Coordinates of C-alpha atoms and ligand atoms in Angstrom, one line a residue:
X1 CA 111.7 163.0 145.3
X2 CA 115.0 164.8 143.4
X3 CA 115.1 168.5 142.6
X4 CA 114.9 167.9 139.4
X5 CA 111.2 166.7 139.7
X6 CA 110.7 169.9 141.6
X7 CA 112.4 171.9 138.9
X8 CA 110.0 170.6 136.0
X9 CA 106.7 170.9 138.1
X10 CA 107.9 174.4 139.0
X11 CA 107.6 175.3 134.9
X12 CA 103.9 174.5 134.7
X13 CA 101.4 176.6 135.0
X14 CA 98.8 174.9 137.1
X15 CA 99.0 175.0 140.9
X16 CA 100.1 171.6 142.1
X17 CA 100.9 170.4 145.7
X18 CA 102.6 167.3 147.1
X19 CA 101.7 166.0 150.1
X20 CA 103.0 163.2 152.6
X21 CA 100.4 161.0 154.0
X22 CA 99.6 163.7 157.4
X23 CA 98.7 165.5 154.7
X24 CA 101.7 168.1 154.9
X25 CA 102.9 169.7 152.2
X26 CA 106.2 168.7 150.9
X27 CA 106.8 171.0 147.7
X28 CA 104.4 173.4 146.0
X29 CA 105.5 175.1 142.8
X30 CA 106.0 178.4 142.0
X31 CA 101.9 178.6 140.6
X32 CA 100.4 176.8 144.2
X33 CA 103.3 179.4 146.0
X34 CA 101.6 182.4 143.9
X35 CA 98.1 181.7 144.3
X36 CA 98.0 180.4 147.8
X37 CA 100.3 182.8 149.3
X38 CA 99.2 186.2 149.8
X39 CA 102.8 186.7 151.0
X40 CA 105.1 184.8 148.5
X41 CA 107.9 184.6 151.3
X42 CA 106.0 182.5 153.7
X43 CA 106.1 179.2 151.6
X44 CA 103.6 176.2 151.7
X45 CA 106.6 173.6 152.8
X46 CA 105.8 172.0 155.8
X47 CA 102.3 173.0 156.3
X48 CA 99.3 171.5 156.3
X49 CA 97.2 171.0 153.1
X50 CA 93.9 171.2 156.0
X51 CA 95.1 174.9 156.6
X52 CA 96.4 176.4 153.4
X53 CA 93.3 174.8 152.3
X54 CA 90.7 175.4 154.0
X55 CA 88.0 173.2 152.1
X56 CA 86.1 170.3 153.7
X57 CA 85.3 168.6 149.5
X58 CA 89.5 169.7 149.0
X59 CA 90.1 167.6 152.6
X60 CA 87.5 164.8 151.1
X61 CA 89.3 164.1 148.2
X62 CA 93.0 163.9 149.3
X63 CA 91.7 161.6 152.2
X64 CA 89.7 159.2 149.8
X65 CA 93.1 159.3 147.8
X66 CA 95.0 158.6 151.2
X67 CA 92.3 155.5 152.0
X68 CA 93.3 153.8 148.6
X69 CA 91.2 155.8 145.4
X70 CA 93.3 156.3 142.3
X71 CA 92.0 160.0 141.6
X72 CA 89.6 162.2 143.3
X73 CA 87.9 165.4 142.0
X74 CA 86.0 168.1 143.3
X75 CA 85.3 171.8 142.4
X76 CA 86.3 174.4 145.0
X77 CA 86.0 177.9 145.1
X78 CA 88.4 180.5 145.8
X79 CA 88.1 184.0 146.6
X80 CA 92.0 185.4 145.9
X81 CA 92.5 187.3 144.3
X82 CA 89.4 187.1 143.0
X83 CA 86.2 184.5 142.8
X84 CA 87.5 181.8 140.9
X85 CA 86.3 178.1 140.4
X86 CA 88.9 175.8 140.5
X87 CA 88.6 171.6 139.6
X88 CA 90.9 170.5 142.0
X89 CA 92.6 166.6 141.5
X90 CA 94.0 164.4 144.0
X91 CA 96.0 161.5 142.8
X92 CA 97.9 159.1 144.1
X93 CA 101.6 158.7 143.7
X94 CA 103.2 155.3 143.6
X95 CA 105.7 156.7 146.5
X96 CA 105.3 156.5 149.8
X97 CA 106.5 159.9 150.5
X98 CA 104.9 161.9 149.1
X99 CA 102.0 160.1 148.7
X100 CA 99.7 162.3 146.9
X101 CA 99.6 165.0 144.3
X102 CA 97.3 167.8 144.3
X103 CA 96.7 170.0 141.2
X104 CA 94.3 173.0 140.6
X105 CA 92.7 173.8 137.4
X106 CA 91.0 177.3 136.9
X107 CA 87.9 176.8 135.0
X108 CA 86.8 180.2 135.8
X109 CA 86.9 181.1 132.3
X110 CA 85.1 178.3 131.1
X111 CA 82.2 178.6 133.4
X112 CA 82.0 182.3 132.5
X113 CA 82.0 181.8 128.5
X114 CA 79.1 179.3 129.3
X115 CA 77.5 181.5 131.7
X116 CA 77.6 184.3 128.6
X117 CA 76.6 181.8 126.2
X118 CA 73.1 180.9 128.0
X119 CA 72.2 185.0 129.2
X120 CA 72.5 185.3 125.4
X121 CA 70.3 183.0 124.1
X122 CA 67.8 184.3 127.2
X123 CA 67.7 187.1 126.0
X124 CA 67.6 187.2 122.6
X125 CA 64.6 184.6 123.4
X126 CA 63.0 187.7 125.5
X127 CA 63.6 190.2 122.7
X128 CA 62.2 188.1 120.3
X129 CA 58.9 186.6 122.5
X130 CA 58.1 190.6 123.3
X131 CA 56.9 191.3 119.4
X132 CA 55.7 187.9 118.7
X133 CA 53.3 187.8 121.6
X134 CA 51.9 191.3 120.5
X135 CA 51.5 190.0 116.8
X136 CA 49.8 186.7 117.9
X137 CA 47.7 189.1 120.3
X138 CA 46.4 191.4 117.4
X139 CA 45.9 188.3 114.8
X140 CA 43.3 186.9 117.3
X141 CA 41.6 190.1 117.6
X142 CA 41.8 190.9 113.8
X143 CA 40.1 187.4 113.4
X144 CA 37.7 188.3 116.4
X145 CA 36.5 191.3 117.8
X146 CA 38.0 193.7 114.8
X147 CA 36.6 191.4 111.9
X148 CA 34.0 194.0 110.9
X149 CA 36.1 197.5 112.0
X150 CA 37.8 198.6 109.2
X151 CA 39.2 201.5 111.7
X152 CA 40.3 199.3 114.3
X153 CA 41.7 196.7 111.7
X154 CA 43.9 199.9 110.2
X155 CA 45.9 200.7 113.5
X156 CA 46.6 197.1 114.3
X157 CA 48.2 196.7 111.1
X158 CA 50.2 199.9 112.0
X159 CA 51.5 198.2 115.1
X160 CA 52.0 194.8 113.0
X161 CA 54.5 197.0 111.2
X162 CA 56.4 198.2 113.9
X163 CA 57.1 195.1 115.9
X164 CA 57.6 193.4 112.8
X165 CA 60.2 195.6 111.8
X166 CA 61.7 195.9 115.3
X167 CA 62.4 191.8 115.0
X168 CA 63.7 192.7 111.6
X169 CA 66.1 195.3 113.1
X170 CA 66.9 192.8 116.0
X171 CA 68.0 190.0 113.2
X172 CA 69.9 192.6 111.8
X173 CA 71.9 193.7 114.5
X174 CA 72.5 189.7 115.7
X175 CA 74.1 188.7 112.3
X176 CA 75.8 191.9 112.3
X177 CA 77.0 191.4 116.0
X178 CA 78.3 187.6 114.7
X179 CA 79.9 188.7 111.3
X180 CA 81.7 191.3 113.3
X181 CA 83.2 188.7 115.7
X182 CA 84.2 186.4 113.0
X183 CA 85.8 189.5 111.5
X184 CA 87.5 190.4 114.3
X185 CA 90.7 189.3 113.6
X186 CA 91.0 189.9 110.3
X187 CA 92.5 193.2 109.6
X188 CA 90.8 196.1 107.0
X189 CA 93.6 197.3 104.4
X190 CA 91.4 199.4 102.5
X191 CA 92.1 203.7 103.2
X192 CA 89.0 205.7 104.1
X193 CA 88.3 209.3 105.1
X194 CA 86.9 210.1 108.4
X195 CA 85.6 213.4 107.7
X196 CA 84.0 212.1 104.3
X197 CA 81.8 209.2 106.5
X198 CA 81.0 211.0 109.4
X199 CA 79.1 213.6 106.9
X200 CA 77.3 210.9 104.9
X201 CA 75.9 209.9 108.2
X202 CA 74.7 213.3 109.3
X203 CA 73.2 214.0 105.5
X204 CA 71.5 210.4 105.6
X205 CA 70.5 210.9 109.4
X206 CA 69.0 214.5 108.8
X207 CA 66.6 213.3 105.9
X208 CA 65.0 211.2 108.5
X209 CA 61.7 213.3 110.2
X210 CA 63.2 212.1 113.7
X211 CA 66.3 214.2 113.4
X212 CA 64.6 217.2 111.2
X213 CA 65.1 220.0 113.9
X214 CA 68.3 218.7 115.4
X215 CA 71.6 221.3 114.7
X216 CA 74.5 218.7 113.9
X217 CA 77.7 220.8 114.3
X218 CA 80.4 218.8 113.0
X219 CA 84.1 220.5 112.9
X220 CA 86.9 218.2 111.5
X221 CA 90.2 219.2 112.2
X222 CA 91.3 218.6 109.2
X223 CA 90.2 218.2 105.2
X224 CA 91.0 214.6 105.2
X225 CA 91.5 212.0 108.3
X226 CA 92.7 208.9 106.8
X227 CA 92.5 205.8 108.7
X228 CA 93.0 202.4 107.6
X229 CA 89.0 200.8 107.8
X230 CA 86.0 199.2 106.5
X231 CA 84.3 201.9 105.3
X232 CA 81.1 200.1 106.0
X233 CA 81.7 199.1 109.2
X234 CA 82.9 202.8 110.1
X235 CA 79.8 204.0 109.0
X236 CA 78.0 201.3 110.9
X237 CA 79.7 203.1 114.1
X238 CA 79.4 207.0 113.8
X239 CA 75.3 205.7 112.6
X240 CA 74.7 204.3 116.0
X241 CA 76.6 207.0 117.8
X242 CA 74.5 209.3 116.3
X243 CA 70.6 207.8 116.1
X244 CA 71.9 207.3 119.9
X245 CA 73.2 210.9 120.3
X246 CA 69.5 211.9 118.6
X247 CA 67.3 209.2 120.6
X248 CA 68.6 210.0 123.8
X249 CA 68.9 213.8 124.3
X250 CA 66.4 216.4 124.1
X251 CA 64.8 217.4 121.2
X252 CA 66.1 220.4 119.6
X253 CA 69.6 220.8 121.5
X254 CA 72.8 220.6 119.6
X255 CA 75.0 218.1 118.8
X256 CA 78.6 218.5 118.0
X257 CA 80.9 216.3 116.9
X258 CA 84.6 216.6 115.8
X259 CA 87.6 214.7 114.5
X260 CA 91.1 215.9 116.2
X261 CA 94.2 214.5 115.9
X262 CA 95.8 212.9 119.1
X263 CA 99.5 211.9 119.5
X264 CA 98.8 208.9 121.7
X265 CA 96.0 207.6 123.4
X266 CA 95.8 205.4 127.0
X267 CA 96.2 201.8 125.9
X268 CA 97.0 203.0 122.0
X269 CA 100.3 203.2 121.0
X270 CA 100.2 205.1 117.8
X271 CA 98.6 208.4 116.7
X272 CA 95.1 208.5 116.6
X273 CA 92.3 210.2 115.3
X274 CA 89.9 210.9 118.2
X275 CA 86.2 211.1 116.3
X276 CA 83.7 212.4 118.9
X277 CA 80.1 212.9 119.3
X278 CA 78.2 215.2 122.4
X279 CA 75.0 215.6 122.7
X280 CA 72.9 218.0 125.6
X281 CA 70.6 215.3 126.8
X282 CA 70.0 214.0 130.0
X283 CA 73.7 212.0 130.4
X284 CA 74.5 208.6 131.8
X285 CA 75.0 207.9 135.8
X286 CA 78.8 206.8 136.4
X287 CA 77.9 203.2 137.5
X288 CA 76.5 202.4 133.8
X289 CA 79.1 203.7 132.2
X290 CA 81.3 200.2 132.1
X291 CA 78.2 198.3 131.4
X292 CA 77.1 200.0 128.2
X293 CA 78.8 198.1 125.8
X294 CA 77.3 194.9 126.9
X295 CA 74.9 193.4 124.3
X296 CA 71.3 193.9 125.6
X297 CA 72.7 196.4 127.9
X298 CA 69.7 199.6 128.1
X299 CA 69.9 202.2 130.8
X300 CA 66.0 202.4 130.7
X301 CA 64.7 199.5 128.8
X302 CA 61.3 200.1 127.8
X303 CA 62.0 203.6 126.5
X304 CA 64.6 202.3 124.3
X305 CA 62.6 199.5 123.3
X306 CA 60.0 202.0 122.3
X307 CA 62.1 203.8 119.9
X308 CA 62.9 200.8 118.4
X309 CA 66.7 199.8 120.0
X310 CA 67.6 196.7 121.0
X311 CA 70.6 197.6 123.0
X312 CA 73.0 195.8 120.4
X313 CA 74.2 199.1 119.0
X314 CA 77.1 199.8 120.9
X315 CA 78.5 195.9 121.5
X316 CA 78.6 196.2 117.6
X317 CA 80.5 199.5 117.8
X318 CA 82.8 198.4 120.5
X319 CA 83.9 195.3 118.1
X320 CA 83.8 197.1 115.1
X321 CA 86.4 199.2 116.8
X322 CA 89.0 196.4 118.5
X323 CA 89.1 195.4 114.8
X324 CA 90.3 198.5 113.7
X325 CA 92.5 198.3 116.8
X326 CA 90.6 201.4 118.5
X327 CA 88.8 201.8 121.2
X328 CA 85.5 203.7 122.3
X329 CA 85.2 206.3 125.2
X330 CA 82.6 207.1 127.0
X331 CA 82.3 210.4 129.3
X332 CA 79.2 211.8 131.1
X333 CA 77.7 213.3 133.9
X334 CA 73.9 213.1 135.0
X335 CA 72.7 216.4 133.3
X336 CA 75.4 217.2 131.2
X337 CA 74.8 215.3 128.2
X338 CA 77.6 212.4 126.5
X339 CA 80.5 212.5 124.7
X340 CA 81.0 209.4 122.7
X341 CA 84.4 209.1 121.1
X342 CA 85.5 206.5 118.5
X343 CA 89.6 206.4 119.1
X344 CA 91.3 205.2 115.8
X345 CA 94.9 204.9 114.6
X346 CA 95.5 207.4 112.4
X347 CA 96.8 206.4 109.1
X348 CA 100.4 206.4 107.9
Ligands
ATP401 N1 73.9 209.6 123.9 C1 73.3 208.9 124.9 N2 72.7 209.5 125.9 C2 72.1 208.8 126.9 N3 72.0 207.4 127.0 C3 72.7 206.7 125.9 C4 73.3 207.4 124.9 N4 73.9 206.5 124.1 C5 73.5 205.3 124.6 N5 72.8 205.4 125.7 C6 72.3 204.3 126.5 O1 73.0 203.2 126.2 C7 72.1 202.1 125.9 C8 72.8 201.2 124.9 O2 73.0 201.8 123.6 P1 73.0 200.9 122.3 O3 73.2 201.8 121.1 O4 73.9 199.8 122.5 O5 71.5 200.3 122.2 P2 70.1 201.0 121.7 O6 70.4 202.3 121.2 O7 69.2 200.9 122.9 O8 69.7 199.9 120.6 P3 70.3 199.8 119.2 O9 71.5 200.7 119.0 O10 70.7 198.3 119.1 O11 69.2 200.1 118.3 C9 70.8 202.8 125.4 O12 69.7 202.0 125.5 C10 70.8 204.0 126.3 O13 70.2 203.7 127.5
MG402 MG1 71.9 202.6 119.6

């Protein structure tokens, strides 16, 4: 085979091997050299496929290809540099040397978006089944053993209430969650003050009876801090930021949040203004830190769930914010309370 077959295989960007019928490698491009070589100056050339790959369904399918089959596939999986599933092909060539061709195809991604797809749909299943099986639960005893207790029949209806209105709030959050995805791309143009939202969500947060005795201390650095948003979106993010700031610490302590300016952030290019919330509660353990944006992601799951979260909040905020090309931080310590901040380009 000429060089310049070589040359052209060496552009693509799937792994692809050619082997001779001992099954020894005769070329591998550049992708096969980069993935199967930890060291890229040891080449594949002259080795055998049975060692570079060691893989009995791999070995399988080049010798069925070798014993006369036209194309033979099999899924393998790799370990380097990561775990990766790959669909590997073996076809035949219509020379005698080399005889077969061997391509890799990472489906890694694939598998994963499917993978996400289906815990998704579990657990919005779970989230919903929870209320529903209370509800159906307190029917049959309104119908039965509460018929004639008008005391009894009062606080069922109180719970009716709440887990009706926690599926509500779950609906909510889901077409919220999916309109912010769709949205994602799109970019806001309207101008909107930082300072101006942030204090609409403390005044609309402090007239709720769950945040009465809580001391917000909110210092902007500045009058104004113009950013180019969706104002509602914004105020979507600083509102779960702060029910979560409120929820999760202890009652009474402070909460303080600020705007500052900051010349550049890590993985932001341009100015931004760095919008932060701390609270004095109980803080987060390092190793759930990454996790927390993950929808249906709760630290402790039943005492969320009993004031009402359904662990949606903060994958809404962490898209809200990758469409306003920000980012959100997270810092905490057990016992030393969290520091949420929103990261936005400033604007110019
Ligand atoms: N300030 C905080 N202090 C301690 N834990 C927090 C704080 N903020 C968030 N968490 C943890 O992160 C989890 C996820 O937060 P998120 O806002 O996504 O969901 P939620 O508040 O449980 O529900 P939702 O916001 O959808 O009503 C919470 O369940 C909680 O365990
Ligand atoms: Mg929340």
């Amino acid at each position: 085979m000429t060089e310049q077959v070589f040359s052209v295989l060496n552009v693509l960007d799937e792994p692809v091997l050619l082997l001779n019928s001992d099954r020894t490698i005769v070329h591998a491009n550049h992708a096969a050299q980069k993935l199967l070589t930890s060291n890229s100056l040891a080449g594949l050339e002259g080795q055998s496929f049975v060692r570079v790959l060691r893989h009995p369904e791999a070995l399988r399918c080049v010798d069925a290809v070798l014993a006369g089959e036209k194309r033979s596939q099999t899924d393998v999986h790799l370990d380097i540099p990561h775990r990766m599933t790959m669909r590997l092909s073996a076809v035949a060539l219509e020379t005698e040397a080399p005889a077969v061709a061997v391509t890799l195809k990472d489906e890694t991604p694939l598998l994963q978006a499917a993978q996400m797809r289906s815990d998704f749909v579990a657990n919005v299943s779970h989230e919903l089944r929870s209320p529903l099986t209370t509800l159906s639960g307190i029917i049959e005893t309104l119908q039965g053993n509460a018929k004639d207790d008008p005391k009894a029949q009062q606080r069922f209806l109180k719970i009716m209430e709440s887990e009706a209105g926690r599926m509500d709030r779950l609906i909510g959050d889901l077409i919220s969650l999916s309109r912010v995805e769709e949205e994602e791309r799109v970019r806001p143009t309207e101008t909107v003050d930082l300072v101006r939202i942030v204090q609409a969500v403390i005044d609309n947060l402090k007239d709720r009876t769950e945040s009465a005795d809580r001391v917000f201390d909110f210092q902007p650095e500045a009058k104004e801090c113009l950013v180019v948003g969706d104002p509602d979106q914004l105020t979507q993010v600083f509102q779960n930021l702060l029910e979560n700031a409120v929820k999760y610490s202890k009652l009474g302590g402070k909460i303080v949040l600020k705007i500052e300016s900051k010349k550049s952030a890590p993985r932001l290019n341009s100015a931004v203004w760095a919008a932060s919330i701390r609270d004095e509660g109980e803080g987060i353990a390092a190793e759930h830190l990454p996790r927390l944006t993950e929808r249906f992601y709760r630290i402790d799951s039943g005492r969320s769930r009993a004031m009402g979260g359904t662990g949606l909040g903060l994958a809404i905020v962490k898209h809200i914010l990758s469409r306003h090309r920000g980012r959100l931080h997270i810092a905490s310590a057990p016992g030393e309370g969290v520091t949420m901040t929103a990261l936005i380009p400033a604007a110019v």
